[in-house]
mmCIF file of C-alpha atoms and ligand atoms in Angstrom:
data_model
loop_
_atom_site.group_PDB
_atom_site.id
_atom_site.type_symbol
_atom_site.label_atom_id
_atom_site.label_comp_id
_atom_site.label_asym_id
_atom_site.label_seq_id
_atom_site.Cartn_x
_atom_site.Cartn_y
_atom_site.Cartn_z
ATOM 1 C CA MET A 634 64.225 68.481 126.703
ATOM 2 C CA ASN A 635 66.960 69.600 129.119
ATOM 3 C CA ARG A 636 66.271 70.093 132.801
ATOM 4 C CA LEU A 637 66.376 73.857 132.721
ATOM 5 C CA TRP A 638 63.863 74.045 129.924
ATOM 6 C CA PHE A 639 61.637 71.586 131.719
ATOM 7 C CA ALA A 640 61.650 73.809 134.807
ATOM 8 C CA ARG A 641 60.817 76.835 132.676
ATOM 9 C CA ALA A 642 57.967 74.998 131.030
ATOM 10 C CA VAL A 643 56.565 74.108 134.450
ATOM 11 C CA ALA A 644 56.692 77.738 135.491
ATOM 12 C CA LEU A 645 54.938 78.770 132.320
ATOM 13 C CA PHE A 646 52.401 76.064 132.684
ATOM 14 C CA SER A 647 51.543 77.088 136.209
ATOM 15 C CA VAL A 648 50.854 80.625 134.989
ATOM 16 C CA ALA A 649 48.686 79.195 132.271
ATOM 17 C CA GLY A 650 46.958 77.080 134.915
ATOM 18 C CA LEU A 651 46.337 80.188 136.985
ATOM 19 C CA VAL A 652 44.867 81.824 133.919
ATOM 20 C CA CYS A 653 42.604 78.911 133.209
ATOM 21 C CA SER A 654 41.385 78.684 136.763
ATOM 22 C CA CYS A 655 40.416 82.359 136.707
ATOM 23 C CA SER A 656 38.810 81.916 133.325
ATOM 24 C CA THR A 657 36.824 78.747 133.816
ATOM 25 C CA ALA A 658 34.598 78.288 136.795
ATOM 26 C CA PRO A 659 34.614 74.676 138.032
ATOM 27 C CA SER A 660 31.967 72.781 136.178
ATOM 28 C CA GLU A 661 31.210 69.120 135.661
ATOM 29 C CA ASP A 662 31.253 69.436 131.900
ATOM 30 C CA LEU A 663 34.778 70.919 131.716
ATOM 31 C CA HIS A 664 37.273 68.225 130.829
ATOM 32 C CA LYS A 665 41.014 68.977 130.959
ATOM 33 C CA GLU A 666 44.111 67.048 129.979
ATOM 34 C CA THR A 667 47.782 67.936 129.720
ATOM 35 C CA ARG A 668 50.636 66.474 127.738
ATOM 36 C CA VAL A 669 54.198 67.473 126.828
ATOM 37 C CA LEU A 670 54.150 68.094 123.079
ATOM 38 C CA LEU A 671 56.002 70.309 120.608
ATOM 39 C CA GLY A 672 58.560 71.192 123.286
ATOM 40 C CA THR A 673 56.040 72.561 125.761
ATOM 41 C CA PHE A 674 53.069 71.734 127.974
ATOM 42 C CA VAL A 675 49.806 71.470 126.095
ATOM 43 C CA GLU A 676 46.611 71.768 128.084
ATOM 44 C CA VAL A 677 43.282 71.045 126.416
ATOM 45 C CA THR A 678 40.045 72.188 128.051
ATOM 46 C CA VAL A 679 36.782 71.114 126.456
ATOM 47 C CA LYS A 680 33.341 72.059 127.616
ATOM 48 C CA ALA A 681 30.955 69.292 126.660
ATOM 49 C CA GLU A 682 29.244 66.213 127.969
ATOM 50 C CA LYS A 683 31.861 63.962 129.600
ATOM 51 C CA ASP A 684 32.321 61.219 127.003
ATOM 52 C CA LYS A 685 32.259 63.625 124.099
ATOM 53 C CA ALA A 686 34.738 65.914 125.874
ATOM 54 C CA LYS A 687 37.129 63.049 126.601
ATOM 55 C CA GLN A 688 36.992 61.881 123.006
ATOM 56 C CA ALA A 689 37.631 65.442 121.781
ATOM 57 C CA VAL A 690 40.604 65.977 124.091
ATOM 58 C CA ARG A 691 42.194 62.743 122.936
ATOM 59 C CA ALA A 692 41.611 63.622 119.277
ATOM 60 C CA VAL A 693 43.220 67.043 119.790
ATOM 61 C CA LEU A 694 46.302 65.637 121.501
ATOM 62 C CA ASP A 695 46.706 62.978 118.786
ATOM 63 C CA GLU A 696 46.435 65.603 116.069
ATOM 64 C CA MET A 697 49.002 67.833 117.739
ATOM 65 C CA LYS A 698 51.367 64.872 118.074
ATOM 66 C CA ARG A 699 50.913 64.245 114.345
ATOM 67 C CA VAL A 700 51.969 67.853 113.634
ATOM 68 C CA GLU A 701 55.006 67.386 115.881
ATOM 69 C CA ASP A 702 56.022 64.334 113.857
ATOM 70 C CA LEU A 703 55.704 66.393 110.694
ATOM 71 C CA THR A 704 57.530 69.535 111.788
ATOM 72 C CA SER A 705 59.977 68.808 114.601
ATOM 73 C CA PHE A 706 63.413 70.346 114.055
ATOM 74 C CA HIS A 707 65.279 68.221 116.597
ATOM 75 C CA LYS A 708 63.449 64.900 116.699
ATOM 76 C CA PRO A 709 63.290 62.823 113.509
ATOM 77 C CA SER A 710 60.374 64.160 111.442
ATOM 78 C CA GLU A 711 59.325 64.816 107.876
ATOM 79 C CA LEU A 712 61.103 68.184 108.232
ATOM 80 C CA THR A 713 64.409 66.682 109.392
ATOM 81 C CA ARG A 714 64.229 64.291 106.423
ATOM 82 C CA ILE A 715 63.901 67.233 104.026
ATOM 83 C CA ASN A 716 66.666 69.171 105.806
ATOM 84 C CA ALA A 717 69.033 66.224 105.472
ATOM 85 C CA LEU A 718 68.505 66.387 101.701
ATOM 86 C CA ALA A 719 69.397 70.098 101.360
ATOM 87 C CA GLY A 720 71.413 70.763 98.228
ATOM 88 C CA SER A 721 70.156 67.698 96.383
ATOM 89 C CA GLY A 722 67.527 69.399 94.245
ATOM 90 C CA ALA A 723 63.739 69.157 94.492
ATOM 91 C CA VAL A 724 62.705 66.696 97.195
ATOM 92 C CA HIS A 725 59.258 65.103 97.453
ATOM 93 C CA ALA A 726 57.618 65.987 100.744
ATOM 94 C CA ASP A 727 54.342 65.450 102.556
ATOM 95 C CA PRO A 728 51.863 67.877 100.911
ATOM 96 C CA GLU A 729 50.966 69.278 104.321
ATOM 97 C CA LEU A 730 54.613 70.220 104.922
ATOM 98 C CA VAL A 731 54.860 71.758 101.450
ATOM 99 C CA ALA A 732 51.790 73.877 102.285
ATOM 100 C CA LEU A 733 53.213 74.926 105.646
ATOM 101 C CA VAL A 734 56.566 75.878 104.129
ATOM 102 C CA ASN A 735 54.650 77.858 101.506
ATOM 103 C CA GLU A 736 52.779 79.715 104.239
ATOM 104 C CA SER A 737 56.011 80.457 106.068
ATOM 105 C CA LEU A 738 57.591 81.846 102.881
ATOM 106 C CA LYS A 739 54.539 84.059 102.402
ATOM 107 C CA PHE A 740 55.113 85.571 105.846
ATOM 108 C CA ALA A 741 58.827 85.938 105.120
ATOM 109 C CA GLU A 742 57.944 88.010 102.084
ATOM 110 C CA ARG A 743 55.281 90.084 103.861
ATOM 111 C CA THR A 744 57.598 90.894 106.776
ATOM 112 C CA ASP A 745 60.638 91.728 104.614
ATOM 113 C CA GLY A 746 62.367 88.644 105.963
ATOM 114 C CA ALA A 747 61.887 89.472 109.680
ATOM 115 C CA PHE A 748 60.174 86.083 109.802
ATOM 116 C CA ASP A 749 62.577 83.660 108.165
ATOM 117 C CA PRO A 750 61.963 79.886 108.195
ATOM 118 C CA THR A 751 65.541 79.113 107.086
ATOM 119 C CA LEU A 752 67.330 79.895 110.353
ATOM 120 C CA GLY A 753 68.008 76.197 111.046
ATOM 121 C CA PRO A 754 71.823 76.532 110.896
ATOM 122 C CA LEU A 755 71.672 79.335 113.497
ATOM 123 C CA ALA A 756 69.168 77.426 115.655
ATOM 124 C CA LYS A 757 71.618 74.501 115.777
ATOM 125 C CA LEU A 758 74.421 76.817 116.824
ATOM 126 C CA TRP A 759 72.580 78.594 119.644
ATOM 127 C CA ASN A 760 70.702 75.439 120.659
ATOM 128 C CA PHE A 761 67.875 77.142 122.506
ATOM 129 C CA SER A 762 65.370 74.394 121.854
ATOM 130 C CA GLY A 763 67.346 71.158 121.487
ATOM 131 C CA GLY A 764 68.570 68.977 124.322
ATOM 132 C CA GLY A 765 71.647 70.100 126.306
ATOM 133 C CA GLU A 766 72.735 73.618 127.094
ATOM 134 C CA SER A 767 72.405 76.711 124.935
ATOM 135 C CA ARG A 768 75.690 78.401 124.080
ATOM 136 C CA LEU A 769 77.087 81.727 122.952
ATOM 137 C CA PRO A 770 78.676 81.023 119.555
ATOM 138 C CA ASP A 771 81.766 82.796 118.201
ATOM 139 C CA ASP A 772 81.087 85.531 115.694
ATOM 140 C CA SER A 773 82.816 83.522 112.968
ATOM 141 C CA GLU A 774 80.475 80.588 113.609
ATOM 142 C CA ILE A 775 77.491 82.937 113.328
ATOM 143 C CA GLN A 776 78.733 84.333 110.012
ATOM 144 C CA THR A 777 79.259 80.814 108.634
ATOM 145 C CA ALA A 778 75.746 79.772 109.704
ATOM 146 C CA LEU A 779 74.226 83.012 108.356
ATOM 147 C CA ALA A 780 75.705 82.217 104.944
ATOM 148 C CA LYS A 781 73.482 79.099 104.901
ATOM 149 C CA THR A 782 70.247 80.987 105.544
ATOM 150 C CA GLY A 783 67.873 83.026 103.380
ATOM 151 C CA TRP A 784 64.201 82.373 102.645
ATOM 152 C CA ARG A 785 64.631 83.305 98.958
ATOM 153 C CA ARG A 786 66.793 80.220 98.530
ATOM 154 C CA VAL A 787 63.859 77.896 99.262
ATOM 155 C CA LYS A 788 61.499 76.851 96.497
ATOM 156 C CA THR A 789 58.287 74.885 96.771
ATOM 157 C CA ASP A 790 56.274 73.297 93.997
ATOM 158 C CA THR A 791 52.798 72.471 95.196
ATOM 159 C CA SER A 792 51.695 70.528 92.130
ATOM 160 C CA ALA A 793 54.887 68.464 92.053
ATOM 161 C CA GLY A 794 54.815 68.220 95.871
ATOM 162 C CA THR A 795 58.445 69.214 96.352
ATOM 163 C CA ILE A 796 60.656 71.454 98.458
ATOM 164 C CA THR A 797 64.077 72.614 97.297
ATOM 165 C CA LEU A 798 66.771 73.914 99.632
ATOM 166 C CA SER A 799 69.319 75.318 97.241
ATOM 167 C CA GLU A 800 72.500 74.519 99.152
ATOM 168 C CA LYS A 801 73.883 71.743 101.328
ATOM 169 C CA GLY A 802 73.919 72.791 104.981
ATOM 170 C CA MET A 803 70.743 74.857 104.716
ATOM 171 C CA SER A 804 67.870 73.840 106.978
ATOM 172 C CA LEU A 805 64.300 74.875 107.636
ATOM 173 C CA ASP A 806 63.300 75.639 111.216
ATOM 174 C CA LEU A 807 59.527 76.009 111.503
ATOM 175 C CA GLY A 808 59.673 76.636 115.272
ATOM 176 C CA GLY A 809 58.175 80.099 114.639
ATOM 177 C CA ILE A 810 54.870 78.662 113.391
ATOM 178 C CA ALA A 811 54.659 74.906 113.987
ATOM 179 C CA LYS A 812 53.341 75.034 117.541
ATOM 180 C CA VAL A 813 50.468 77.322 116.697
ATOM 181 C CA TYR A 814 49.835 75.554 113.388
ATOM 182 C CA SER A 815 49.125 72.554 115.599
ATOM 183 C CA LEU A 816 46.604 74.749 117.442
ATOM 184 C CA ASP A 817 44.975 75.593 114.098
ATOM 185 C CA ARG A 818 44.611 71.872 113.494
ATOM 186 C CA ALA A 819 43.382 71.304 117.058
ATOM 187 C CA ARG A 820 40.664 73.871 116.531
ATOM 188 C CA MET A 821 39.656 72.210 113.282
ATOM 189 C CA VAL A 822 39.398 68.830 115.011
ATOM 190 C CA LEU A 823 37.244 70.289 117.784
ATOM 191 C CA LYS A 824 34.900 71.950 115.328
ATOM 192 C CA LYS A 825 34.598 68.770 113.279
ATOM 193 C CA LEU A 826 33.588 66.896 116.425
ATOM 194 C CA GLY A 827 30.901 69.482 117.084
ATOM 195 C CA VAL A 828 32.587 71.005 120.148
ATOM 196 C CA ARG A 829 31.298 74.531 120.645
ATOM 197 C CA SER A 830 33.419 75.665 123.591
ATOM 198 C CA ALA A 831 37.079 74.833 124.188
ATOM 199 C CA LEU A 832 40.511 76.268 124.927
ATOM 200 C CA VAL A 833 43.868 74.778 124.001
ATOM 201 C CA ASN A 834 46.941 76.250 125.674
ATOM 202 C CA ALA A 835 50.369 75.362 124.283
ATOM 203 C CA GLY A 836 52.906 76.991 126.628
ATOM 204 C CA GLY A 837 51.001 80.283 126.755
ATOM 205 C CA ASP A 838 49.905 80.323 123.100
ATOM 206 C CA VAL A 839 46.164 79.800 123.118
ATOM 207 C CA ALA A 840 43.468 78.724 120.655
ATOM 208 C CA VAL A 841 39.847 79.279 121.561
ATOM 209 C CA VAL A 842 36.698 77.702 120.180
ATOM 210 C CA GLY A 843 33.486 79.634 120.789
ATOM 211 C CA GLU A 844 32.604 81.365 124.013
ATOM 212 C CA LYS A 845 33.293 80.125 127.540
ATOM 213 C CA SER A 846 29.559 80.309 128.230
ATOM 214 C CA PRO A 847 26.763 82.125 126.394
ATOM 215 C CA GLY A 848 27.633 85.803 126.103
ATOM 216 C CA LYS A 849 30.990 85.341 127.861
ATOM 217 C CA PRO A 850 34.324 85.142 126.057
ATOM 218 C CA TRP A 851 37.202 83.029 127.313
ATOM 219 C CA ARG A 852 39.634 85.078 129.380
ATOM 220 C CA VAL A 853 43.317 84.477 128.761
ATOM 221 C CA GLY A 854 46.194 85.957 130.735
ATOM 222 C CA VAL A 855 49.263 87.536 129.150
ATOM 223 C CA GLN A 856 52.379 86.749 131.164
ATOM 224 C CA ASP A 857 54.581 89.490 132.576
ATOM 225 C CA PRO A 858 57.880 88.945 130.709
ATOM 226 C CA ARG A 859 59.883 89.635 133.871
ATOM 227 C CA ASN A 860 57.662 87.813 136.377
ATOM 228 C CA PRO A 861 56.742 84.218 135.538
ATOM 229 C CA ARG A 862 53.870 84.292 138.027
ATOM 230 C CA GLY A 863 52.483 87.691 137.089
ATOM 231 C CA LEU A 864 50.136 88.868 134.362
ATOM 232 C CA VAL A 865 50.321 92.171 132.499
ATOM 233 C CA ALA A 866 46.930 91.853 130.853
ATOM 234 C CA VAL A 867 43.905 89.638 130.448
ATOM 235 C CA ALA A 868 42.434 89.199 126.970
ATOM 236 C CA ALA A 869 38.823 88.370 126.160
ATOM 237 C CA ILE A 870 38.863 85.925 123.248
ATOM 238 C CA THR A 871 35.994 84.302 121.365
ATOM 239 C CA ASP A 872 36.891 81.966 118.517
ATOM 240 C CA GLY A 873 40.463 82.928 117.773
ATOM 241 C CA PHE A 874 44.079 82.903 118.863
ATOM 242 C CA ILE A 875 46.288 84.772 121.247
ATOM 243 C CA VAL A 876 49.989 84.109 120.802
ATOM 244 C CA THR A 877 53.076 85.609 122.426
ATOM 245 C CA SER A 878 56.709 85.684 121.371
ATOM 246 C CA GLY A 879 59.000 86.673 124.197
ATOM 247 C CA ASP A 880 62.612 86.837 125.337
ATOM 248 C CA TYR A 881 61.781 85.014 128.592
ATOM 249 C CA GLU A 882 60.884 81.517 127.448
ATOM 250 C CA ARG A 883 64.189 80.188 126.199
ATOM 251 C CA PHE A 884 67.177 82.289 127.125
ATOM 252 C CA PHE A 885 70.427 82.496 129.050
ATOM 253 C CA LEU A 886 72.226 85.388 130.708
ATOM 254 C CA ARG A 887 75.918 86.047 130.084
ATOM 255 C CA ASP A 888 77.766 89.053 131.575
ATOM 256 C CA GLY A 889 74.417 90.651 132.367
ATOM 257 C CA LYS A 890 73.185 90.301 128.796
ATOM 258 C CA ARG A 891 70.133 88.263 127.832
ATOM 259 C CA TYR A 892 70.435 85.893 124.856
ATOM 260 C CA HIS A 893 67.147 84.354 123.711
ATOM 261 C CA HIS A 894 65.660 82.218 120.948
ATOM 262 C CA ILE A 895 64.118 84.768 118.581
ATOM 263 C CA LEU A 896 66.846 85.670 116.129
ATOM 264 C CA ASN A 897 67.321 88.647 113.884
ATOM 265 C CA PRO A 898 67.805 87.034 110.450
ATOM 266 C CA GLU A 899 70.055 89.931 109.380
ATOM 267 C CA THR A 900 72.584 89.556 112.194
ATOM 268 C CA GLY A 901 72.186 85.963 113.409
ATOM 269 C CA TYR A 902 71.971 87.278 116.995
ATOM 270 C CA PRO A 903 68.873 87.509 119.245
ATOM 271 C CA ALA A 904 66.531 90.316 118.220
ATOM 272 C CA THR A 905 66.687 93.369 120.469
ATOM 273 C CA GLY A 906 64.217 96.059 121.524
ATOM 274 C CA LEU A 907 61.272 94.039 122.851
ATOM 275 C CA ARG A 908 60.541 91.769 125.782
ATOM 276 C CA SER A 909 57.355 90.409 124.243
ATOM 277 C CA ALA A 910 54.950 90.691 121.330
ATOM 278 C CA THR A 911 51.419 89.376 121.829
ATOM 279 C CA ILE A 912 49.180 88.919 118.806
ATOM 280 C CA ILE A 913 45.435 88.308 118.576
ATOM 281 C CA ALA A 914 44.399 86.887 115.197
ATOM 282 C CA PRO A 915 41.800 84.664 113.541
ATOM 283 C CA THR A 916 44.251 81.927 112.516
ATOM 284 C CA GLY A 917 47.076 80.357 114.432
ATOM 285 C CA VAL A 918 49.759 80.365 111.756
ATOM 286 C CA MET A 919 49.085 84.035 111.145
ATOM 287 C CA ALA A 920 49.251 84.884 114.859
ATOM 288 C CA ASP A 921 52.458 82.905 115.372
ATOM 289 C CA ALA A 922 54.355 84.126 112.323
ATOM 290 C CA ILE A 923 53.363 87.712 113.055
ATOM 291 C CA SER A 924 54.304 87.488 116.748
ATOM 292 C CA THR A 925 57.796 86.296 115.822
ATOM 293 C CA ALA A 926 58.133 88.850 113.009
ATOM 294 C CA VAL A 927 56.908 91.774 115.113
ATOM 295 C CA PHE A 928 59.342 90.779 117.839
ATOM 296 C CA VAL A 929 62.150 91.076 115.285
ATOM 297 C CA LEU A 930 60.789 94.297 113.747
ATOM 298 C CA GLY A 931 60.652 96.093 117.121
ATOM 299 C CA VAL A 932 58.194 98.729 118.347
ATOM 300 C CA LYS A 933 58.071 101.185 115.448
ATOM 301 C CA ARG A 934 58.134 98.834 112.475
ATOM 302 C CA GLY A 935 56.131 96.205 114.384
ATOM 303 C CA LEU A 936 53.279 98.623 115.087
ATOM 304 C CA GLU A 937 53.349 99.840 111.479
ATOM 305 C CA TYR A 938 53.069 96.245 110.295
ATOM 306 C CA LEU A 939 50.100 95.600 112.607
ATOM 307 C CA LYS A 940 48.390 98.808 111.502
ATOM 308 C CA ARG A 941 48.404 97.723 107.862
ATOM 309 C CA THR A 942 47.359 94.111 108.588
ATOM 310 C CA PRO A 943 43.573 93.777 108.854
ATOM 311 C CA GLY A 944 42.047 91.475 111.458
ATOM 312 C CA VAL A 945 45.203 91.309 113.564
ATOM 313 C CA GLU A 946 45.828 93.177 116.815
ATOM 314 C CA GLY A 947 48.916 93.289 118.977
ATOM 315 C CA PHE A 948 50.373 94.390 122.242
ATOM 316 C CA LEU A 949 54.134 94.955 122.623
ATOM 317 C CA ILE A 950 56.347 95.427 125.673
ATOM 318 C CA ASP A 951 59.693 97.076 125.005
ATOM 319 C CA ASP A 952 63.001 96.487 126.775
ATOM 320 C CA ALA A 953 62.172 99.197 129.321
ATOM 321 C CA GLY A 954 58.817 97.591 130.161
ATOM 322 C CA LYS A 955 56.725 100.171 128.277
ATOM 323 C CA MET A 956 53.545 98.873 126.609
ATOM 324 C CA PHE A 957 52.398 99.664 123.071
ATOM 325 C CA PHE A 958 49.083 98.724 121.466
ATOM 326 C CA SER A 959 47.843 98.361 117.899
ATOM 327 C CA PRO A 960 44.788 100.551 117.188
ATOM 328 C CA GLY A 961 42.152 97.900 118.071
ATOM 329 C CA ALA A 962 44.043 95.910 120.728
ATOM 330 C CA LYS A 963 42.354 97.515 123.702
ATOM 331 C CA ASP A 964 39.003 96.128 122.503
ATOM 332 C CA TYR A 965 40.288 92.743 123.665
ATOM 333 C CA LEU A 966 42.582 93.607 126.535
ATOM 334 C CA GLU A 967 42.215 94.557 130.132
ATOM 335 C CA VAL A 968 45.625 95.792 131.277
ATOM 336 C CA THR A 969 46.414 94.637 134.802
ATOM 337 C CA SER A 970 49.771 96.422 135.301
ATOM 338 C CA LYS A 971 51.174 99.716 134.112
HETATM 339 P P1 ADP B 1261 57.663 80.112 120.830
HETATM 340 O O1 ADP B 1261 57.601 79.088 119.758
HETATM 341 O O2 ADP B 1261 58.670 79.828 121.881
HETATM 342 O O3 ADP B 1261 56.317 80.421 121.381
HETATM 343 P P2 ADP B 1261 58.030 81.972 118.689
HETATM 344 O O4 ADP B 1261 56.724 81.675 118.102
HETATM 345 O O5 ADP B 1261 58.434 83.394 118.663
HETATM 346 O O6 ADP B 1261 58.155 81.463 120.174
HETATM 347 O O7 ADP B 1261 59.077 81.138 117.878
HETATM 348 C C1 ADP B 1261 60.425 81.118 118.205
HETATM 349 C C2 ADP B 1261 61.052 80.020 117.418
HETATM 350 O O8 ADP B 1261 61.001 80.351 116.028
HETATM 351 C C3 ADP B 1261 62.508 79.807 117.729
HETATM 352 O O9 ADP B 1261 62.673 78.868 118.749
HETATM 353 C C4 ADP B 1261 63.060 79.330 116.387
HETATM 354 O O10 ADP B 1261 62.732 77.964 116.227
HETATM 355 C C5 ADP B 1261 62.233 80.104 115.398
HETATM 356 N N1 ADP B 1261 62.766 81.438 115.042
HETATM 357 C C6 ADP B 1261 63.651 82.230 115.724
HETATM 358 N N2 ADP B 1261 63.822 83.408 115.104
HETATM 359 C C7 ADP B 1261 63.023 83.383 114.010
HETATM 360 C C8 ADP B 1261 62.767 84.312 112.951
HETATM 361 N N3 ADP B 1261 63.333 85.511 112.897
HETATM 362 N N4 ADP B 1261 61.896 83.920 111.980
HETATM 363 C C9 ADP B 1261 61.282 82.715 112.015
HETATM 364 N N5 ADP B 1261 61.482 81.801 112.974
HETATM 365 C C10 ADP B 1261 62.340 82.128 113.965
HETATM 366 MG MG1 MG B 1262 55.865 82.827 116.589
#
């Protein structure tokens, strides 16, 4: 984690902290812990009797660490092992990774490739999430990296337990779903332990178990993409996920232009048109993949996608700061700025 990214994560975290303090009145049975995981700050809040809450928080953090060890793109993981074997045929992989890659390919298909889990070669080039500085690559470098991408060139075989990357130099980057997949798992762990009320915040992406208190949903703030300490909306969430993809988390400015970490798989350059896409959905992987895809699709195609996807709502902010809502989004959202 480079210093700049660390500072950004702190800023994000403090907004999340502000959100949590407005959403959870101080109470003896609220137990909170924070850890740096999956490239961000993870804060777990569990409402339960003290010992049970402590045990649950620890179990959640351990589970999320396990997902990091499975999916990390930069640190050695099961994913980096598979990537290193690109071009050598079908490779045996952890069944959980095979399933996750399968899921990601499903979203690639459903979003016409706006979500593409094979952007590893481009991610390496731009280096938004690894250590060291991000950089603006030459166009020729981008074209060379683009030639090593394409979700149709990945095959999985669930019964054989293998993943095939068809060509040497290809690599999977699951950064668009791994963090919130870990929130899916966190929620599962909490439910298994009998926790009925909890919130897990991973750098602004949030999973919620149950209600905050009887009859009251958890309230989660949506960050203003141009003001790290401001909120544009507050969402009321019971048992579900709220996830945001934005151009303000990992970016650099060059000659007045913003370059950020969500890439258009067609061009290899950062997607344009939106500042943020916030998705409310019943599962984490779904929310995360769709938030990234909608960010790439832009306002018109993004809203069309949300309209035809049942159970999922979204809230987009375009590059002029204008807000757009899917048909049912306002049922969850209280907009705090115009
Ligand atoms: P964050 O993880 O920062 O909350 P996202 O969920 O939008 O934000 O994921 C962005 C990450 O997804 C990038 O850092 C990169 O690893 C990966 N990525 C970038 N562009 C795409 C894309 N078009 N499809 C799938 N994954 C992408
Ligand atoms: Mg995402």
